[in-house]
XYZ file of C-alpha atoms in Angstrom:
693
model
C 116.263 104.893 98.160
C 114.035 101.787 97.744
C 115.712 98.655 96.606
C 115.029 94.999 96.280
C 117.832 92.535 97.697
C 118.243 88.712 97.699
C 117.895 87.109 101.194
C 118.362 83.346 101.015
C 115.909 82.073 98.283
C 113.509 85.131 98.230
C 113.832 88.837 97.260
C 112.931 91.424 99.919
C 112.109 95.218 99.382
C 113.826 97.577 101.583
C 114.919 101.209 102.196
C 118.589 102.106 102.368
C 119.012 103.974 105.432
C 122.744 104.543 105.261
C 125.587 103.699 103.159
C 129.053 102.514 104.372
C 132.217 102.236 102.288
C 133.742 99.490 104.231
C 132.478 96.246 105.910
C 133.695 93.404 107.958
C 131.701 90.916 106.115
C 133.753 88.555 103.763
C 131.362 89.070 100.744
C 128.260 91.177 99.942
C 125.529 90.272 97.617
C 124.669 92.937 94.999
C 121.239 94.919 94.989
C 119.064 93.150 92.598
C 116.827 96.174 91.660
C 116.534 99.895 92.425
C 112.843 100.479 92.940
C 113.089 104.200 93.187
C 115.534 106.741 93.783
C 112.913 109.479 94.723
C 112.583 108.326 98.333
C 115.406 110.099 100.037
C 114.022 111.356 103.511
C 115.098 114.843 104.680
C 117.202 115.048 107.787
C 114.458 116.461 110.173
C 112.256 113.497 108.941
C 115.063 111.122 109.345
C 115.648 112.163 112.852
C 111.790 111.933 113.532
C 111.864 108.302 112.118
C 114.647 107.381 114.573
C 113.008 109.007 117.424
C 109.838 107.172 116.611
C 111.527 103.837 116.538
C 113.424 104.378 119.862
C 110.461 105.943 121.882
C 107.807 103.646 120.598
C 109.940 100.422 120.596
C 109.109 99.864 117.117
C 111.511 98.461 114.191
C 112.725 101.132 112.049
C 111.627 99.477 108.742
C 107.887 99.630 110.135
C 108.266 103.237 110.924
C 109.737 104.182 107.582
C 106.651 102.939 105.874
C 104.824 106.008 106.983
C 107.470 108.291 105.427
C 107.391 106.559 102.029
C 104.482 106.944 99.520
C 102.479 103.838 99.230
C 102.994 103.836 95.338
C 106.606 103.452 95.670
C 106.399 101.026 98.564
C 103.974 98.686 96.560
C 104.630 99.824 92.927
C 101.007 100.422 92.112
C 99.979 102.042 89.212
C 97.274 104.797 88.892
C 93.911 103.676 87.752
C 90.960 105.798 85.948
C 87.507 105.665 87.021
C 84.118 106.846 85.616
C 82.680 109.718 87.177
C 78.983 110.808 86.795
C 77.381 114.212 87.244
C 73.912 115.522 86.452
C 73.564 117.501 83.184
C 70.360 119.410 83.937
C 69.110 121.955 86.621
C 68.054 120.916 90.136
C 64.362 121.501 89.168
C 64.618 119.667 85.823
C 66.053 116.662 87.548
C 63.374 116.712 90.264
C 60.783 116.814 87.438
C 62.494 113.868 85.764
C 62.556 111.770 88.797
C 58.882 112.205 89.456
C 58.121 111.043 85.990
C 60.578 108.246 85.894
C 59.269 106.660 89.115
C 56.118 105.756 87.233
C 57.734 104.517 83.950
C 61.131 103.362 85.079
C 61.827 103.324 88.885
C 65.555 102.092 88.435
C 66.455 105.034 86.418
C 64.422 107.324 88.784
C 66.697 105.909 91.734
C 70.017 106.322 89.880
C 69.394 109.964 88.993
C 68.183 110.825 92.415
C 71.393 109.204 93.864
C 73.665 111.089 91.511
C 71.527 114.411 92.223
C 71.932 114.027 96.000
C 75.829 113.586 95.541
C 77.047 117.062 95.972
C 79.721 116.887 93.241
C 78.650 113.704 91.619
C 79.575 110.080 92.137
C 82.082 107.406 90.962
C 80.214 104.530 88.951
C 81.636 102.249 91.250
C 80.182 103.841 94.228
C 76.551 103.858 92.682
C 74.225 101.672 94.602
C 71.402 101.639 91.780
C 71.139 99.823 88.440
C 74.364 100.258 86.427
C 72.476 99.605 83.287
C 70.345 102.474 84.017
C 73.422 104.685 83.610
C 73.676 104.053 79.931
C 69.948 105.105 79.383
C 70.322 108.355 81.409
C 73.334 109.273 79.482
C 71.541 108.724 76.109
C 68.674 110.986 77.500
C 71.378 113.493 78.475
C 70.199 113.559 82.079
C 73.935 112.946 83.209
C 77.260 113.111 81.862
C 80.203 110.930 82.481
C 83.920 111.439 82.261
C 86.936 109.223 82.694
C 89.265 110.674 85.371
C 92.543 109.476 86.977
C 92.308 109.014 90.607
C 94.704 112.035 91.071
C 91.917 114.432 90.071
C 90.745 116.526 93.111
C 87.100 116.931 92.675
C 86.675 118.971 95.889
C 89.525 121.429 95.035
C 88.187 122.082 91.710
C 84.908 123.442 93.081
C 84.334 127.304 93.058
C 84.767 128.849 96.393
C 83.848 132.611 97.366
C 87.056 134.115 98.686
C 86.867 135.101 102.324
C 89.168 137.744 104.024
C 90.543 137.461 107.417
C 88.107 138.172 110.429
C 88.633 140.771 112.837
C 89.954 139.242 116.080
C 88.605 139.819 119.301
C 91.202 140.812 122.076
C 91.644 137.220 123.394
C 92.405 135.927 119.780
C 94.615 138.921 118.991
C 96.836 138.260 122.014
C 97.066 134.633 121.093
C 98.002 135.210 117.614
C 100.467 137.954 118.274
C 102.263 135.592 120.719
C 102.428 132.766 118.188
C 103.755 134.985 115.373
C 106.386 136.326 117.654
C 107.602 132.812 118.282
C 107.399 131.768 114.445
C 109.619 135.020 113.610
C 112.454 133.430 115.825
C 112.755 130.396 113.617
C 113.124 128.134 116.591
C 110.890 125.304 118.410
C 107.940 126.555 120.305
C 104.852 124.614 121.314
C 101.553 126.542 122.087
C 98.507 125.031 123.573
C 95.184 126.977 122.945
C 92.277 126.118 125.423
C 89.345 127.780 123.798
C 85.544 127.158 124.478
C 83.509 125.748 121.580
C 83.026 128.336 119.039
C 85.872 130.594 120.250
C 87.355 130.990 116.902
C 90.496 128.813 117.091
C 90.373 127.934 113.443
C 90.528 131.887 112.606
C 93.737 131.895 114.775
C 95.012 128.932 112.989
C 94.511 130.557 109.420
C 96.167 133.823 110.177
C 99.040 132.015 111.718
C 99.038 130.024 108.476
C 98.982 133.137 106.351
C 101.921 134.329 108.203
C 103.937 131.324 107.378
C 102.908 131.377 103.755
C 103.860 135.144 103.539
C 107.554 133.925 104.645
C 107.440 131.332 101.850
C 107.172 128.663 104.610
C 105.034 125.513 104.608
C 102.388 124.691 106.975
C 100.725 121.387 108.322
C 97.265 121.315 109.507
C 96.082 118.223 111.372
C 92.612 117.230 111.908
C 91.472 114.110 113.880
C 88.901 112.657 111.563
C 88.334 112.322 107.633
C 84.861 113.746 108.267
C 86.230 116.960 109.497
C 88.699 117.324 106.245
C 85.981 118.498 103.855
C 84.798 121.100 106.062
C 88.311 122.287 106.807
C 89.133 122.401 103.140
C 86.153 124.474 102.243
C 87.086 127.042 104.747
C 90.895 127.171 103.890
C 90.225 127.068 100.174
C 88.052 130.166 100.428
C 90.552 132.080 102.401
C 93.968 130.759 100.570
C 94.579 130.951 97.001
C 97.560 128.785 97.082
C 97.456 124.830 96.289
C 96.395 122.791 99.070
C 97.599 119.272 99.496
C 95.094 116.802 101.195
C 96.206 113.529 102.662
C 94.272 110.832 104.361
C 93.349 107.360 103.926
C 90.083 107.928 102.219
C 91.907 109.482 99.236
C 92.894 107.380 96.229
C 96.496 106.239 95.739
C 96.747 108.573 92.829
C 95.426 111.660 94.834
C 97.825 110.955 97.685
C 100.793 110.378 95.320
C 100.054 113.712 93.572
C 99.783 115.628 96.906
C 102.975 114.022 98.053
C 104.730 115.156 94.944
C 103.383 118.743 95.004
C 104.821 119.054 98.584
C 108.155 117.599 97.764
C 108.674 120.029 94.872
C 107.249 122.871 96.777
C 104.466 123.421 94.759
C 102.124 123.107 97.571
C 102.740 124.983 100.746
C 99.830 123.944 102.803
C 98.839 120.439 103.763
C 95.651 119.393 105.499
C 95.081 115.913 106.514
C 94.852 113.151 109.268
C 97.591 112.040 111.318
C 99.463 110.347 108.473
C 99.902 113.874 107.055
C 102.467 114.605 109.530
C 105.154 112.546 107.764
C 104.658 114.400 104.276
C 107.795 116.219 102.758
C 106.825 119.806 103.464
C 109.485 121.934 102.280
C 110.742 124.929 104.681
C 108.245 124.031 107.574
C 107.164 126.803 109.572
C 104.194 125.759 111.358
C 102.309 122.686 112.511
C 98.748 122.724 113.726
C 96.942 119.793 115.695
C 93.463 120.708 115.816
C 91.144 119.035 118.484
C 94.610 117.848 119.958
C 92.719 115.727 122.641
C 91.139 113.335 120.173
C 91.797 109.668 120.409
C 92.122 109.388 116.571
C 95.562 110.940 116.932
C 96.921 107.563 118.431
C 97.673 104.687 116.137
C 96.758 101.481 118.430
C 95.954 98.810 115.962
C 99.697 98.164 114.886
C 103.122 99.249 115.523
C 104.367 101.663 115.798
C 101.756 102.656 118.328
C 102.507 106.341 117.767
C 100.638 109.472 119.208
C 100.222 111.992 116.300
C 100.087 114.812 118.680
C 103.196 113.912 120.523
C 105.092 113.045 117.322
C 104.069 116.192 115.770
C 105.695 118.112 118.689
C 108.902 116.198 117.901
C 108.879 117.000 114.297
C 108.316 120.863 115.183
C 111.433 120.311 117.298
C 113.504 118.701 114.614
C 112.270 121.209 111.963
C 113.022 124.214 114.447
C 109.511 125.569 113.929
C 106.320 126.362 115.897
C 103.439 123.970 116.885
C 99.916 125.043 117.778
C 97.766 122.626 119.619
C 94.249 123.520 120.136
C 91.104 122.267 121.954
C 87.963 123.145 124.079
C 88.822 120.016 126.205
C 92.617 119.816 126.253
C 94.071 116.412 127.094
C 95.305 116.215 130.605
C 98.932 115.725 129.549
C 98.892 118.623 127.206
C 97.268 121.003 129.794
C 99.866 119.845 132.498
C 102.697 120.353 130.003
C 101.400 123.983 129.842
C 101.108 124.064 133.532
C 104.816 123.325 134.063
C 106.082 125.463 131.218
C 106.736 123.128 128.560
C 104.073 124.728 126.501
C 103.106 128.289 125.982
C 99.412 128.595 127.172
C 96.638 130.602 125.786
C 92.949 130.924 126.683
C 89.886 131.898 124.530
C 87.264 131.917 127.131
C 84.403 133.688 124.935
C 82.842 132.704 121.572
C 84.167 134.722 118.710
C 80.563 135.513 117.551
C 79.738 136.786 120.945
C 77.166 133.995 120.952
C 76.508 132.639 124.500
C 77.451 129.148 125.424
C 74.291 126.766 125.539
C 72.321 126.287 128.339
C 72.401 122.801 129.827
C 69.983 120.343 131.510
C 70.767 116.982 132.996
C 67.919 114.539 132.887
C 67.609 111.615 135.309
C 66.681 108.741 132.948
C 65.347 106.666 135.921
C 62.805 109.201 136.485
C 62.149 109.522 132.908
C 61.371 105.744 132.687
C 58.977 106.142 135.617
C 57.068 108.902 133.907
C 56.973 107.001 130.454
C 55.897 103.817 132.261
C 58.871 101.845 130.941
C 61.610 102.210 128.346
C 61.958 105.318 126.244
C 64.646 106.848 124.098
C 63.643 110.287 124.734
C 62.875 112.138 127.967
C 59.877 114.477 127.860
C 61.921 117.560 127.942
C 64.090 116.396 124.820
C 60.832 115.527 122.837
C 59.499 119.009 123.627
C 62.813 120.434 122.691
C 62.815 118.597 119.388
C 59.191 119.620 118.700
C 59.944 123.351 119.232
C 62.666 123.320 116.737
C 60.554 121.597 114.107
C 57.936 124.396 114.815
C 60.641 127.158 114.504
C 62.493 125.664 111.567
C 65.564 125.313 113.669
C 67.855 122.012 113.828
C 68.480 119.301 116.211
C 71.640 117.137 116.784
C 71.402 113.759 118.648
C 74.297 112.016 119.853
C 74.692 108.338 120.660
C 78.052 106.615 120.575
C 76.597 103.249 119.475
C 75.586 102.478 115.830
C 73.308 99.712 114.731
C 69.592 98.833 115.763
C 69.913 96.687 118.729
C 73.114 95.882 120.791
C 72.512 92.218 121.091
C 70.141 89.307 120.459
C 69.352 86.923 123.453
C 67.266 84.001 124.327
C 64.939 84.597 127.504
C 64.677 80.848 127.935
C 68.383 79.666 128.279
C 70.062 83.247 128.447
C 72.102 82.454 125.367
C 73.718 85.558 123.639
C 74.601 85.649 120.031
C 78.382 86.048 119.995
C 80.829 86.493 117.201
C 82.450 83.278 116.616
C 85.777 84.764 116.219
C 85.646 87.445 118.882
C 84.558 87.799 122.538
C 81.863 90.241 121.703
C 77.959 90.019 121.348
C 76.826 90.628 117.762
C 74.909 93.894 117.086
C 71.690 93.858 114.956
C 71.476 96.128 112.015
C 67.909 96.139 110.878
C 68.327 97.896 107.565
C 70.439 94.651 106.354
C 68.664 92.362 108.832
C 72.019 91.108 110.013
C 73.975 90.514 113.149
C 77.338 91.967 112.871
C 80.511 92.042 115.001
C 81.999 95.636 115.312
C 85.505 94.266 115.806
C 86.182 91.946 113.081
C 83.131 92.750 110.842
C 81.793 89.061 110.867
C 78.154 89.021 109.698
C 75.294 86.404 109.844
C 71.602 86.545 109.396
C 69.643 86.981 112.565
C 68.425 83.469 113.558
C 64.755 82.668 113.955
C 65.550 79.836 116.546
C 68.021 80.103 119.439
C 70.899 77.851 118.315
C 71.322 76.834 121.939
C 67.842 75.591 123.022
C 66.029 75.828 119.504
C 63.441 77.928 121.191
C 61.463 80.062 118.490
C 59.558 82.068 120.828
C 62.098 83.443 123.257
C 64.387 85.363 121.059
C 64.653 88.992 122.014
C 66.671 92.134 121.177
C 68.342 94.403 123.891
C 69.958 97.859 123.810
C 69.637 100.265 121.084
C 71.761 102.103 118.462
C 71.594 105.019 116.086
C 69.545 103.216 113.658
C 66.866 102.316 116.267
C 66.824 106.067 117.447
C 66.327 107.270 113.811
C 63.323 104.818 113.207
C 61.896 105.794 116.653
C 61.917 109.525 115.812
C 60.002 108.841 112.670
C 57.336 106.952 114.576
C 56.970 109.851 116.924
C 57.235 112.602 114.422
C 55.983 111.170 110.901
C 57.146 114.287 109.044
C 60.423 114.636 110.348
C 63.571 114.586 107.999
C 66.645 112.781 109.562
C 70.193 112.188 108.428
C 72.253 109.565 110.368
C 76.323 109.920 110.504
C 78.053 106.638 111.769
C 80.325 104.194 110.120
C 77.319 102.443 108.384
C 76.270 105.538 106.418
C 79.945 106.925 105.702
C 81.427 103.949 103.683
C 81.838 105.929 100.590
C 84.400 108.273 99.590
C 82.548 111.598 99.660
C 79.855 110.379 102.152
C 80.992 112.566 104.997
C 81.068 115.810 103.095
C 77.641 114.850 101.287
C 75.952 114.514 104.597
C 77.576 117.708 106.081
C 76.306 119.736 103.305
C 72.902 118.162 103.151
C 72.483 119.171 106.776
C 74.201 122.571 106.327
C 71.481 123.155 103.391
C 68.739 122.073 105.806
C 67.538 119.190 103.994
C 67.058 117.379 107.423
C 65.579 118.523 110.656
C 67.777 116.265 112.981
C 71.192 114.732 112.473
C 71.706 111.678 114.444
C 75.165 110.221 115.009
C 77.992 108.755 116.884
C 81.186 110.606 118.004
C 82.236 111.784 114.418
C 79.399 114.409 114.837
C 81.053 115.724 117.890
C 84.236 116.988 116.231
C 84.241 120.543 115.303
C 81.389 120.704 112.952
C 79.842 124.130 112.660
C 76.061 124.050 111.893
C 74.590 127.470 112.412
C 70.975 126.434 112.657
C 71.559 123.993 115.526
C 70.188 125.135 118.577
C 69.417 121.882 120.374
C 71.803 118.950 121.195
C 70.623 115.883 122.885
C 73.177 113.486 124.435
C 71.202 110.149 124.680
C 73.696 108.293 126.798
C 77.248 108.291 127.767
C 77.115 106.252 130.732
C 78.683 102.956 129.469
C 82.024 104.699 128.990
C 82.036 105.898 132.887
C 81.703 102.125 133.843
C 84.934 100.994 131.832
C 87.720 100.401 134.396
C 90.085 102.714 132.928
C 91.686 105.797 134.535
C 90.815 107.832 131.313
C 87.058 107.188 131.262
C 86.063 110.270 133.013
C 88.367 112.369 130.771
C 86.768 110.792 127.674
C 83.152 111.350 128.909
C 83.883 114.926 129.778
C 85.340 115.605 126.298
C 82.692 113.935 124.437
C 79.808 115.759 126.228
C 81.644 119.120 125.985
C 82.358 118.796 122.453
C 79.037 117.585 121.268
C 77.387 120.218 123.519
C 79.516 122.714 121.699
C 77.685 122.217 118.445
C 74.638 124.020 119.895
C 73.935 127.693 119.594
C 77.163 128.707 117.727
C 75.475 131.507 115.772
C 72.956 134.182 116.817
C 70.214 131.657 117.884
C 70.545 130.681 121.656
C 71.333 126.971 122.073
C 70.301 124.281 124.597
C 71.782 120.987 125.514
C 70.035 118.209 127.146
C 72.001 115.357 128.738
C 70.179 112.024 129.545
C 71.913 109.974 132.087
C 71.265 107.193 134.719
C 74.149 108.850 136.723
C 72.896 112.493 137.341
C 75.107 112.825 140.373
C 78.390 111.813 138.853
C 80.820 114.792 139.084
C 81.983 114.180 135.583
C 78.452 114.649 134.140
C 78.011 117.834 136.234
C 81.301 119.372 135.264
C 80.598 118.685 131.508
C 77.212 120.201 132.014
C 78.651 123.308 133.496
C 81.184 123.203 130.533
C 83.833 123.941 133.211
C 87.163 122.676 131.963
C 89.501 124.317 134.352
C 87.459 122.575 137.303
C 87.624 119.255 135.560
C 91.416 119.470 134.887
C 91.901 120.514 138.496
C 90.052 117.541 140.019
C 91.483 115.015 137.593
C 95.111 116.104 137.787
C 94.819 115.877 141.616
C 93.435 112.159 141.394
C 96.187 111.262 139.018
C 98.812 112.586 141.070
C 97.315 110.690 144.101
C 97.394 107.423 142.134
C 100.468 107.914 140.000
C 98.919 107.965 136.710
C 100.007 110.038 133.553
C 101.120 112.635 133.269
C 102.998 111.606 136.612
C 104.445 108.432 134.994
C 104.772 106.666 131.797
C 102.592 103.636 130.815
C 103.775 100.908 128.533
C 101.141 97.955 127.502
C 102.662 94.813 126.040
C 99.833 92.800 124.267
C 100.336 88.892 123.533
C 98.261 87.100 121.283
C 97.788 83.385 120.212
C 95.168 81.077 118.892
C 95.456 79.038 122.098
C 94.557 81.122 125.474
C 96.842 79.130 127.513
C 99.783 79.926 125.057
C 98.861 83.678 125.023
C 99.137 83.728 128.726
C 102.294 81.737 129.034
C 103.898 84.202 126.472
C 102.756 87.093 128.579
C 103.960 85.634 132.071
C 107.343 84.646 130.531
C 108.064 88.083 129.046
C 106.957 89.531 132.352
C 109.345 87.398 134.368
C 112.240 88.200 131.978
C 112.075 91.908 132.599
C 114.863 93.072 135.125
C 113.682 96.327 136.096
C 114.402 98.529 139.364
C 112.060 100.531 141.475
C 110.244 102.781 141.170
C 109.392 101.099 138.024
C 106.419 98.641 138.564
C 105.582 95.726 136.270
C 101.710 95.096 136.962
C 100.243 91.476 136.739
C 99.200 89.743 133.603
C 95.483 90.147 132.825
C 93.084 89.239 129.824
C 92.687 92.232 127.697
C 89.224 93.953 127.753
C 88.674 92.329 124.408
C 89.760 88.885 125.506
C 89.592 87.422 122.019
C 89.529 89.319 118.503
C 89.717 87.635 115.095
C 90.254 84.232 116.673
C 93.247 85.483 118.793
C 93.294 85.262 122.532
C 94.667 88.530 124.133
C 96.808 88.848 127.333
C 98.576 92.076 128.550
C 100.470 93.646 131.313
C 101.345 97.180 132.234
C 104.752 99.028 133.051
C 104.620 102.055 135.085
C 107.826 103.991 135.015
C 109.406 107.528 135.302
C 111.662 107.152 132.400
C 111.006 105.204 129.123
C 114.597 105.241 127.685
C 116.166 102.636 130.205
C 113.498 100.228 129.472
C 113.169 100.198 125.619
C 116.317 97.957 125.121
C 114.825 95.222 127.019
C 111.670 95.349 125.210
C 113.089 95.081 121.945
C 113.612 91.125 122.205
C 110.097 90.493 123.392
C 107.478 89.491 120.713
C 104.531 91.598 121.576
C 102.609 94.544 120.335
C 104.220 97.195 122.510
C 102.247 100.387 122.998
C 104.030 103.437 124.632
C 101.603 105.904 126.239
C 98.445 103.946 125.606
C 95.175 105.609 125.608
C 93.372 102.569 127.071
C 94.665 100.362 129.736
C 91.557 98.141 129.546
C 91.250 97.216 125.970
């Protein structure tokens, strides 16, 4: 129950966690207001919230925010929006656009924008002239409707019904073991290691079908919003039951409706990002964590700094149900848990369609620079590969984990670097907007014409490159090439992920250029070439997880190639061609990588052979921030073998005007330490994914 209570001279909202009939207090103030009686948390979820508060050293009130719908917490009313769709056939619209480009370019732009949106577009998302909308409505080229934000546009689409596919022997063995454990109605954890394209999703769907047949609910977690639209399409085509969708890109009304459908039992299947884990699914029989290795499952920006995968395991434990975790590159921790018998382990070593894994080449970019006579984005091998795909009507995917045009702007005369005034980070140049932008706090400024330090107008230069620069360079080399770019800059609108995905699937582009979001589970049958432009920077970060992150990225993005009947090829460009991580990723040899990595972590005592706790302290004054950290460190009374490492500046030493200092605790057991941490004012991150940033 959500209530409002008087605290001194103000009123505060809170959640009633427990009711006592007696009290030792001499007097008790009355509740000022009952906000909602509809927030009773089921017993398994209440146990989960208590576990999270204890394990992640977070206040219970902060934890409970994830379990209570936003509309109840904030008392926000649903809104209506104007939604626009084309009213003519595709060919009629194309003809009209060509005519309007001559007579009225603004109307042509708006009509083209609405046409290119797969389902239509909200008026508020329209980039073109709003006044042109009225004219296009009068001409009956488009239609408009006023809809509430709980209308689900994607789920209203028609889908061709699909039937369960025939499983190969590996898939069938895996599914049978999972179904047997589900029938026992008790906790069981399953880790599926399946090479890219091995048919893990088909195993998921058939396991879900078993749960639904028993009138049980299932939760399907995906790491990125960009994956939900593809997952929804496949699941909606398979299952006739109502599907609830939960992630932060959905409107308040949509999330509220999904939450209520689950609570009433009207929806038995939920698909979403990590926050979907806390939904009130009734009679839960199965939880699935797809791409369980993905860093998106970890909440690091605020407390509780929980990991969605580990928290999902605990929910399955409290619900007495099965959980499946799947990946082509399982996290070292999960694979180790399987090795020691905590998880059931299943392997899918061959692709479900009998397609072969792609061939992989490692290109030494030092040699490529020598051959090109200087800097180049693309080695000769990669350019030949792209040209071949253009000639044969196949598609290419180019991966670079850096958005923007140039990485930084500097002065050659005085060596000054244009930095964010609020963060300890150089500003990235975005050419389309002609702005320098901070990728930590989103600060923007116009790129200067003169150096602000020495006033030189001749010596300003740009260094480094991002996805925007790669796209422009590609058009300079191949003038007729059709490209799409998928990064944070091109996916700001509500349905932008699925629009880009559908355009590429429909072969409206020859090349898709993107950051790590394109490496996560997408299925593009016509992609036969993947180019990994550069992942070296991550290997240079002083963090014990860096090799694992690079191996996962390369293996995952390489897995987008040759997934259908056409053979695939992967070209990895690197300045570190002899690095063992690069070689193991090129060989797509996860077992060998795990063996090498687990031995190294055992030697140096890193997870999974210990737990890490990171405490981060911030202040507007760097000296005060450091003093806070030193004082907290010295106050801890911990016994061996627990170690408290020295205070150091964070990898991002300043963010949003706050200076950051941190220290790490290495321990075998977290429980005995948590009580000491509760009195410390810091951001506490248990099992952090990064020890550097």
